[in-house]
Amino acid sequence: MNILKPADAPILGAPAPAIAFIILFLSVAFFCYVMFRRLDVLRKAAPDPRFSNISTRLLRALMYGFGQWRQPRYLGAGILHILLFAGFMILSLRSLTLIGRGFSPTFHIPFLTGSVGFAYESLKDYTVIVVLIVCLVAIVRRAVFHPKRYDHPGTAGHEYEAYVILGLVSALMITDMIHDGSAYRASGVCGEYHWFPAAAFASVFMPSNDPATLNFLHVGGYWAHILFFFGLLNYLPISKHFHVITAIPNVFFSNLNKGTIKPVRYGTVDWMELDQCGVSDLTGFTWKHILDFYSCADCGRCSDNCPANTVGRALSPKMISVKARDYAYENFPVFDKTSKDPAHEKRLVGDIITEQEIWACTTCGACEAECPIFIEYIDKIVDMRRYLIDRGEVPQSLQKPLQQIKKKGNAYGAMKSKRAAWTKDLEEFQVHILAEGEHSDLLFFVDSCGSFDPRIQEIAKSFARIMARNKLDFAILGQEENDSGNEVRRLGEEGLFEQVSGRNIEAFKARNFEEIVAFDPHAFNAIKNDYPEPFKVIHSSQLIYRLLSHGVMSLNGEYLGGRVVTYHDPCYLGRHNGIYEEPRRVLKSIPGIQYQEMTRSFSRSFCCSGGGLLLWYENEEEKERMGERRVKMAMEIGAQVIVTACPFCLINIEDAIKTTGNEGKIEVIDLVELIDRSTS
Amino acid sequence: MNIIVCMKWTPDTSEADLTVSTTAKDIKKDDLDYDMNDWDRFAIEEAAQIKEKVGGKVTVVSLAPEESEDMLRECLARGADEAFQIWSDQMEGGDGYAMASVLSQFIKGRPHDLILTGTLAEDDGAGQLGGMLAAMLDIPSATLVSKIEIKDQKASFVRELEGGLYESMEMDLPCLIAVATGLNEPRFVSIRAVRKVTSIEIPNVGIDEIGIDVGKVGQSGARVEIEQVSLPPEGEGAEIIKGKPEEAAARLAEILKEKGAIG
Amino acid sequence: MENIYVLAEHRKGVIRDTTWEAIAAGRKLSSELGVELTCILLSANAAMAETLSTEAPRVMVVENPIFETMNSEAIIKTLKEVLKPSGSYVLLMGASNAILDFAPGLSVALDAALATDCFAAEVRNGKLFASRQMYSYKINSLVSFKDSERVVLTIRAGSFPYAPSDAVKGAIENVACPIDPTSLRKRFIKYVEAEKGDVDIASADIIVSVGRGIGDEPDLDVFQSLADTMGGVLACSRPIVDKNLLPKFHQVGTSGVEVKPKVYLALGISGAFQHLGGIKGSPLLVAVNKDPRAPIFRVASYGIVGDLNEVVPVLNEKIKSLKG
C-alpha cells in the first residue's frame, strides 16, 4: 500500500502545511522570546572580555564541546552522555527533515539523497535505538541506583527535570519509530530490516493489512514527534537542560587564564571608586558567569570532587549554580509577574548562597578541573567574598591574619625585621640578603610561611642547603619581602593584595636576578599568575629537576629505605599550574624508590584544606578534616611516605597523621626536604 | 545619641622581644609596631553597632601623636563620624590620671550621652582610665562590660565577674562603659573601606585648644612615677627537664610548687 | 602615711579571698610603716565584720542594703565620706573584677594615686613602692607615688601569701551610711550565670590542657585528677573537641575560649598558633610532649620530652605529696 504522507493529510479540514506552519511559527517565536529574555539578563550583567584568542577557543569548543573530552572522566556516565550527544547531533538532521515533511511529502535536506540519503536513514535508525536504550539506562540509573551526586540538597523539585527530559527524548524516539515503522510495515519490504532496525522493530507491533491503522500511526506518530520536538526545544531554556543549548558556547567562552583571579570589574580603571566592590546580586556576576549558571547540567561532578563538600562543609559547587539559576529564573521570569512582596525577597549572596558556603571554599580548583563544560567557581566565590569583605563580614578567625598582613606583611604577626631570622640556623653557609641594585641568579622567595612558621622554616633551610650545595648563586629579600598575597587575593581583599604585591614588585624591580624560585606553590602561583608585571618564576621542584637532568646532583635511597612512597599533588602546583611531571620525575630518580600513585592524583588530587591564610580558618561544620581524608587515601594504597611539594599540604597532612593516630606508620615530607636528605 | 569613644594607640608587644631602654624607665619602642589597643577595637565596634540601632553620632578621640592617624581612619571606616587626635609634646610620659584629665577637659565641652572605651590597655595594663574619666566627669561607669543595651535614657548591661558569674546592671545616661573583649564581633576593615574615609579631616588638637593647664598633663600631671622597669627573669624557650619520666615529673612538681603554681 | 586601710570584698554574703590577700599586703606595709591596719566593710549585713575582726585590729563597718553587692557608685561615694577625715593613708584592695569597677573612680574621688594589679609593695626610707606588670605582662615595673598623701593599691591574687593571724579580736566600729542609695545612677539588677558548662576555663587561674598527643582513646580521668590536684580546670585543644572527648566550652583557642590563667600545663599539645592565640597574658607555661620539636617548647617556660602516660601519674602523685 502507499502510506498517507503527513503533509497530504488535512487535520480537521485544515491543510497540514498550514498546521505545520502554525506550529513552527509559534514554537520558534516562543523559543526566540524565551531566549531573548534569558540572554537579556546577560546584557545586564557585568562585563567580561571573552572574545580573545578565537582559535584557541574554537579548538576548545571542538575538543571539549563537540569532542566531549572530559566526559569519560566518569566512565559509565561519560559514555552514556557521549552516545546521547552523538545521537543528538545525528538526529538533528532528521528533525529538520521531519519539520520539512510537514510542508512537502518529499522534503529532504540537500545532499541527503540517493545512497547518501539511504546511509543516513539507516544510521538514523540505529541511532534511534541507541538513544532510546541510553535513555532507558539513564532512567534506571537514576531511579534505582540514584547516585548521590545527582541530589539537590536544600532545594526541591529538581530531580523530576531529568525524568521529564529523558521521557521527552524517549518519546521522540518512540514516535519516530512509530512514524517510520508504519511506513516500513506498509511498504512490505521486510528484507531491509537490518538497514532499518528501529522501524522494523516497531512494525512488529503493527497490523500488516490495516491501511487505516497504519496511516493513522504514520500521521499520528509524525505529529506527536513534531509536538514532542518543539516541546523539548521550548522546555530547554526553562529547565536545567538549557545546557543542551548553552554548553558549547560556554566551553567556547571559557576562562583561558588559569591560576589567576579576575579583576574586581573588567574595564574599570580604579575599582576602589566603584559604588560596590564584589558581587551581591545576580547581575553583579559577569555575563559569562550567568551563562555558567544556565549551562550547569546538575551532573554533580564538581561537588563529588569538592574536598569541602566531602568533609561536610556547607559548600557544594553544583548547588551554587543550581541556586543561582533558580534565582535567575525567578527574578528575571520569562513573563513578568506582578510585583513581589519585598518581605519575602531573599538576597542571592547571604541568604541563598550563604556566608558559610562562600568561606568554605579552599580554591583548590577540583570543581573546575572536573566540569565537562568548564563552569567557573573560584572567580565567583572570590567575587562574593569581595562583597563580604567590603561589608566587613569576615569570619573572626580570618580577620586577625589579614590585619597582620596589612600591618606587618605576614599573617603570623611577626616583626618584619625578623623575616630573615631563620637563616641564622644554617651554620655551613650564609644566606645572602639581596640589597637594592645587587644581582644574583636566583631570588629565593621564602614567603611568610617559610620565614616564620617553625616547621616550614625547615623546608626553607633544606632548600637553601640544596642550592648552596649545588653552588647556585641565590639570595633572599629579607625584610623587604612581603606576603605573596595569593590567599589575600583569594579571600577577596583585593586592596590588601595590591598593597603586598605592589611592595614585592617594587622590591623585585630594584634588584637584578634571572628568575625567582619559591617552594611554596601559592607564592609561585601569585607571582606567576596574579602579579600585574611579568617575572620569571619557577617552583623548587622545577629547579631540582633541572639540577638532576643536568647531572650535577646525585641522590641516594637511604632516607627512604625502601618504604612505599606516594606523591600528593598540591592544588596550586598541579591543577592551577599544570606542574605534575617534574616532582614525579625528581622522585623517580631516587635510586630504589618504591613509588605508588594514589587513586586521586594529578588533576583529581584531593586538597588538604588549603594554604596560606586558610590555615587560620576554622570551619565549624566539617566532620572530618580534609588532611585526614587524604592520609586515609595514602594508607589505602599502602604508602608509608607521602611526599608533597607545598608547605601547607605538609602542615595539614602532618597534623592529620597525628589526629588519625598513624604516627610511625606513615610520614609526610616535602620534596625539598626529601631531596636534601637523599643527597650524598 | 552622642557617643564618644576613647581609643588608645599602643605598641604591639605580644610577639616582640622587649628590651629595657637606657634610662630603665621604659622599654625601647623604636622597633615596635603600634596599633589600636585590642580592647578599644571592641569599644568602637560597639559604638558603631549602637549607632546603627538607635542612631546618633560617634566621635572618636585619641591621645596620641600623628602616627596614630591610621587607627583613627580605621575607626572612621568602622562607622565613626568624626575623629580627634589630641597631642602636644608636653603630654609625653603621662599616666592614666594625666590622660583622664586631658580627656575629661576635652569631653566636658561636647555633648556626650555615652562614653565607650576598652577596660584595659595592652601597654600599661592598668585598667584605670575609664573609671577615672567618669569620676572626673561625674558620671557613673562600669568596666568589663560584655553586653550593652541602650533604651529610655538608660544603659542596661552585663559585666563579668570571675568564675563564669556576671552581674546585670543599669545606669542612667550619660555614663561611661569600659568594654570587655568579645562583647561583639568587630567588623573587618578593608583597605578600600579606609580609603573611602580619606577625605574626612582628623583635627589635631593641642592642649592649648583644650584649655588645660600644662602642669596637669604628661609627666608633670602624672601621679604615678615609674622608677624602673625590668624584664622578668626567664630563659629563652622551655627549660627542658631531663631524666627518666619519673624523675622529670618529680622535678616538675617541685618547680610548680616553687612557682606557687599549685593552687 | 598615717593609716593603712583594707577594703573587704564580698559576694553573696561571703568575704572573698582577695580580701585576705589584701590584708596580708596590709600587714606587711603596716609593719614597715609602723601604723595600724584598719579593715573597712561595706555590707548589707554587719555581722560579716566578725570574721574580719580576727584579722585586723580595727574594723569599720557601714551597713546598708545597697551594699548587698559591690555597686561601684555606692562604694565610691561612701568611701569618699568615710575616709574624708583620714589624712594620709594607703588603701589596699584585691585586684578583682568587682574592684576594678570602682578602684580608678575611687582614686579620683579620694584625690589619691592609684596602682592596680600590684604583685609587690614595700616601704623604703618612708617611701612607698609598688611593683606591677606592663606590656602584655612581659615587663616588671617599679612605681612610686608623687606628691600624694593618699595611695590606692589593688593587689594581684597570689602575690601576698595569707596566713590566719592569732591577733586579738579587733574593735568593730559602726559608721552611719553617709549616702542616699535612692539617688544612685547605677543599679544592680541580678547575677547571671554564664550559659557555658559546668566549667569556666576563661577565668580559671590554673589550667591543665590536653591535646591530640593524649591519644585516640585516652583516659581523661587521669588528666582530670591532675587538674583537681592542682586546683585547676581541665581544658583542651580543638582535636579533643573534634573527637567529642570534651565539650566545646573546654576548648582553648582562637575559635574556642580565650583564657588568662596563671599556670598553663599543656599536655600533648603541639602548640598550633590557633591554640596559643587563645592563651592571653603570660602564664607559667609548662609543656609535656613526646615530640622534642613541638613548637609548644618554644613558648613554654619548662618542658618535659616524654610519654604522658609515664609522666602524668607521677606528676599527680608528687604534687599531692608536696601539698601534704
Coordinates of C-alpha atoms in Angstrom, one line a residue, chain B:
Chain B
M1 CA 22.7 59.8 71.0
N2 CA 26.2 61.2 71.2
I3 CA 28.8 58.5 71.6
I4 CA 32.4 59.3 72.4
V5 CA 34.9 56.5 72.1
C6 CA 38.3 56.8 73.6
M7 CA 40.9 54.9 71.7
K8 CA 44.5 54.1 72.7
W9 CA 47.4 53.7 70.4
T10 CA 49.6 51.0 71.9
P11 CA 52.8 49.2 70.9
D12 CA 52.2 45.6 70.0
T13 CA 54.3 43.8 72.5
S14 CA 52.7 40.4 72.4
E15 CA 55.1 38.9 69.8
A16 CA 58.0 41.2 70.2
D17 CA 61.2 40.6 72.2
L18 CA 61.3 43.6 74.6
T19 CA 64.3 45.4 75.8
V20 CA 64.7 48.0 78.5
S21 CA 65.7 51.5 77.4
T22 CA 68.9 53.1 78.7
T23 CA 67.1 55.1 81.3
A24 CA 65.4 52.0 82.6
K25 CA 62.2 53.9 82.9
D26 CA 60.6 52.3 79.9
I27 CA 61.1 49.8 77.1
K28 CA 62.7 50.5 73.8
K29 CA 59.9 51.3 71.4
D30 CA 61.6 52.1 68.2
D31 CA 61.2 48.7 66.7
L32 CA 57.7 48.1 67.9
D33 CA 54.7 48.2 65.7
Y34 CA 51.9 50.4 67.1
D35 CA 48.3 49.5 66.7
M36 CA 44.8 50.1 68.1
N37 CA 44.5 48.7 71.6
D38 CA 42.7 45.5 71.1
W39 CA 40.2 46.2 73.9
D40 CA 39.3 49.5 72.2
R41 CA 38.5 47.7 69.0
F42 CA 35.5 46.2 70.7
A43 CA 34.6 49.7 72.0
I44 CA 34.5 51.3 68.6
E45 CA 32.6 48.3 67.1
E46 CA 30.0 48.6 69.9
A47 CA 29.7 52.3 69.3
A48 CA 29.1 51.6 65.6
Q49 CA 26.5 49.0 66.4
I50 CA 24.7 51.2 68.9
K51 CA 24.6 53.9 66.3
E52 CA 23.2 51.5 63.7
K53 CA 20.5 50.6 66.1
V54 CA 19.4 53.8 67.8
G55 CA 21.0 56.4 65.6
G56 CA 23.3 59.2 66.7
K57 CA 26.8 60.4 66.2
V58 CA 30.1 58.6 67.1
T59 CA 33.1 60.7 67.9
V60 CA 36.5 59.1 68.3
V61 CA 39.2 60.6 70.4
S62 CA 42.7 59.5 71.0
L63 CA 45.6 60.9 72.9
A64 CA 48.4 60.0 70.5
P65 CA 50.8 61.6 68.1
E66 CA 50.2 61.9 64.4
E67 CA 51.3 58.3 63.6
S68 CA 48.1 57.1 65.1
E69 CA 46.1 58.5 62.2
D70 CA 45.8 55.0 60.7
M71 CA 44.0 53.9 63.8
L72 CA 41.6 56.8 63.7
R73 CA 41.0 56.3 59.9
E74 CA 40.2 52.7 60.7
C75 CA 37.6 53.9 63.3
L76 CA 36.0 56.2 60.7
A77 CA 35.9 53.2 58.4
R78 CA 34.2 51.3 61.1
G79 CA 31.4 53.9 61.3
A80 CA 32.6 56.8 63.4
D81 CA 31.5 60.2 62.2
E82 CA 34.5 62.3 63.4
A83 CA 37.8 61.7 65.0
F84 CA 40.1 63.9 67.1
Q85 CA 43.7 63.5 67.8
I86 CA 44.9 65.2 70.9
W87 CA 48.6 65.6 71.3
S88 CA 51.1 68.1 72.5
D89 CA 54.7 67.2 73.3
Q90 CA 54.1 68.1 76.9
M91 CA 51.7 65.1 77.1
E92 CA 54.7 62.7 76.9
G93 CA 55.0 60.4 79.9
G94 CA 51.6 60.9 81.3
D95 CA 49.9 58.2 83.3
G96 CA 46.3 57.2 83.3
Y97 CA 45.4 60.0 85.6
A98 CA 47.0 62.6 83.4
M99 CA 45.4 61.2 80.3
A100 CA 42.0 61.1 82.0
S101 CA 42.5 64.8 82.9
V102 CA 43.0 65.8 79.3
L103 CA 40.2 63.7 78.1
S104 CA 37.7 65.0 80.7
Q105 CA 38.6 68.5 79.8
F106 CA 38.1 67.8 76.1
I107 CA 34.8 65.9 76.6
K108 CA 33.3 68.4 79.1
G109 CA 32.8 70.9 76.3
R110 CA 31.0 68.5 74.0
P111 CA 27.7 66.7 74.2
H112 CA 28.1 63.1 75.4
D113 CA 25.4 60.6 76.3
L114 CA 27.7 57.5 76.3
I115 CA 31.4 57.2 76.5
L116 CA 32.9 53.9 75.5
T117 CA 36.4 52.6 75.9
G118 CA 38.2 49.4 76.4
T119 CA 38.7 48.2 80.0
L120 CA 42.4 47.7 79.7
A121 CA 45.2 49.0 77.6
E122 CA 47.8 46.5 76.5
D123 CA 50.7 48.7 77.3
D124 CA 50.2 49.7 80.9
G125 CA 47.6 47.1 81.7
A126 CA 46.2 49.3 84.4
G127 CA 42.6 49.4 83.6
Q128 CA 42.2 52.8 85.2
L129 CA 41.4 55.4 82.5
G130 CA 37.7 54.7 82.1
G131 CA 36.8 54.9 85.8
M132 CA 39.0 58.0 86.4
L133 CA 37.5 59.8 83.4
A134 CA 33.9 59.0 84.6
A135 CA 34.8 60.3 88.0
M136 CA 36.2 63.5 86.6
L137 CA 33.1 64.0 84.5
D138 CA 30.9 62.9 87.5
I139 CA 29.0 60.3 85.5
P140 CA 28.5 56.6 86.5
S141 CA 30.7 54.0 84.9
A142 CA 31.2 50.3 84.6
T143 CA 34.1 48.1 83.4
L144 CA 34.5 44.7 81.9
V145 CA 31.1 45.0 80.2
S146 CA 30.2 42.2 78.0
K147 CA 26.7 43.3 76.8
I148 CA 25.1 46.6 76.3
E149 CA 21.6 47.7 75.5
I150 CA 20.6 51.4 75.3
K151 CA 16.9 52.2 76.0
D152 CA 14.9 55.0 77.5
Q153 CA 17.9 57.1 78.5
K154 CA 19.4 54.1 80.3
A155 CA 22.1 51.7 79.6
S156 CA 21.4 48.1 80.6
F157 CA 24.5 46.0 80.6
V158 CA 26.1 42.9 81.9
R159 CA 29.6 42.9 83.4
E160 CA 31.9 40.0 84.0
L161 CA 32.8 38.8 87.4
E162 CA 35.0 35.7 88.0
G163 CA 34.2 32.1 87.6
G164 CA 31.5 32.4 84.9
L165 CA 29.4 34.8 87.0
Y166 CA 28.1 38.0 85.5
E167 CA 26.2 40.9 87.0
S168 CA 23.4 42.5 85.2
M169 CA 23.1 46.2 85.9
E170 CA 21.8 49.5 84.6
M171 CA 23.0 53.1 84.6
D172 CA 21.4 56.4 83.7
L173 CA 22.8 58.2 80.7
P174 CA 25.2 59.9 80.4
C175 CA 27.6 57.2 81.5
L176 CA 30.9 55.6 80.7
I177 CA 31.2 52.0 79.8
A178 CA 34.6 50.2 79.6
V179 CA 34.0 47.1 77.5
A180 CA 35.4 43.6 77.7
T181 CA 36.9 41.9 74.7
G182 CA 34.4 39.6 73.0
L183 CA 31.3 41.6 73.6
N184 CA 30.8 41.8 69.8
E185 CA 32.4 40.6 66.6
P186 CA 34.4 43.5 65.3
R187 CA 33.9 44.0 61.6
F188 CA 36.7 43.7 59.1
V189 CA 38.1 46.9 57.8
S190 CA 39.4 46.5 54.3
I191 CA 41.9 48.7 52.6
R192 CA 39.1 50.1 50.5
A193 CA 37.0 50.9 53.5
V194 CA 39.8 53.0 54.9
R195 CA 40.3 54.7 51.5
K196 CA 36.7 55.7 51.5
V197 CA 37.2 57.9 54.5
T198 CA 40.4 59.5 53.5
S199 CA 38.7 62.8 52.8
I200 CA 37.5 63.2 56.4
E201 CA 39.7 65.5 58.2
I202 CA 41.1 64.5 61.5
P203 CA 41.8 67.6 63.6
N204 CA 44.9 67.6 65.7
V205 CA 44.1 69.3 68.9
G206 CA 46.8 70.6 71.2
I207 CA 46.5 71.2 75.0
D208 CA 46.1 75.0 74.5
E209 CA 43.0 74.4 72.5
I210 CA 41.6 72.2 75.1
G211 CA 42.3 74.7 77.7
I212 CA 44.1 72.5 80.2
D213 CA 46.9 73.6 82.4
V214 CA 50.3 72.3 81.3
G215 CA 51.0 71.2 84.8
K216 CA 48.1 68.7 84.6
V217 CA 49.3 66.8 81.6
G218 CA 52.1 64.5 80.7
Q219 CA 54.7 63.6 83.3
S220 CA 54.0 66.6 85.5
G221 CA 50.3 65.7 85.6
A222 CA 51.0 62.1 86.5
R223 CA 50.5 60.8 90.0
V224 CA 52.5 57.6 89.5
E225 CA 56.1 57.6 88.6
I226 CA 57.9 54.7 87.1
E227 CA 61.1 54.2 88.9
Q228 CA 62.5 51.3 87.0
V229 CA 61.3 48.7 84.5
S230 CA 62.9 45.3 84.1
L231 CA 62.5 42.1 82.3
P232 CA 61.1 39.3 84.5
P233 CA 63.8 36.7 84.8
E234 CA 63.1 33.9 82.4
G235 CA 65.1 31.7 80.0
E236 CA 64.8 31.5 76.2
G237 CA 62.4 28.8 75.2
A238 CA 61.5 26.0 77.5
E239 CA 63.9 24.7 80.1
I240 CA 63.8 21.0 79.3
I241 CA 63.7 18.9 82.4
K242 CA 65.9 15.9 81.7
G243 CA 65.9 12.5 83.2
K244 CA 63.7 9.5 83.4
P245 CA 60.0 10.2 83.3
E246 CA 59.5 9.7 87.0
E247 CA 62.5 12.0 87.8
A248 CA 61.4 14.6 85.4
A249 CA 57.9 14.6 86.7
A250 CA 59.1 14.8 90.3
R251 CA 61.3 17.8 89.4
L252 CA 58.4 19.5 87.6
A253 CA 56.2 19.1 90.6
E254 CA 58.8 20.8 92.7
I255 CA 59.1 23.6 90.2
L256 CA 55.4 24.1 90.2
K257 CA 55.4 24.3 93.9
E258 CA 58.2 26.8 93.9
K259 CA 56.4 29.0 91.5
G260 CA 53.3 28.9 93.6
A261 CA 51.5 27.1 90.8
I262 CA 49.8 24.5 92.9
G263 CA 46.5 26.0 94.0

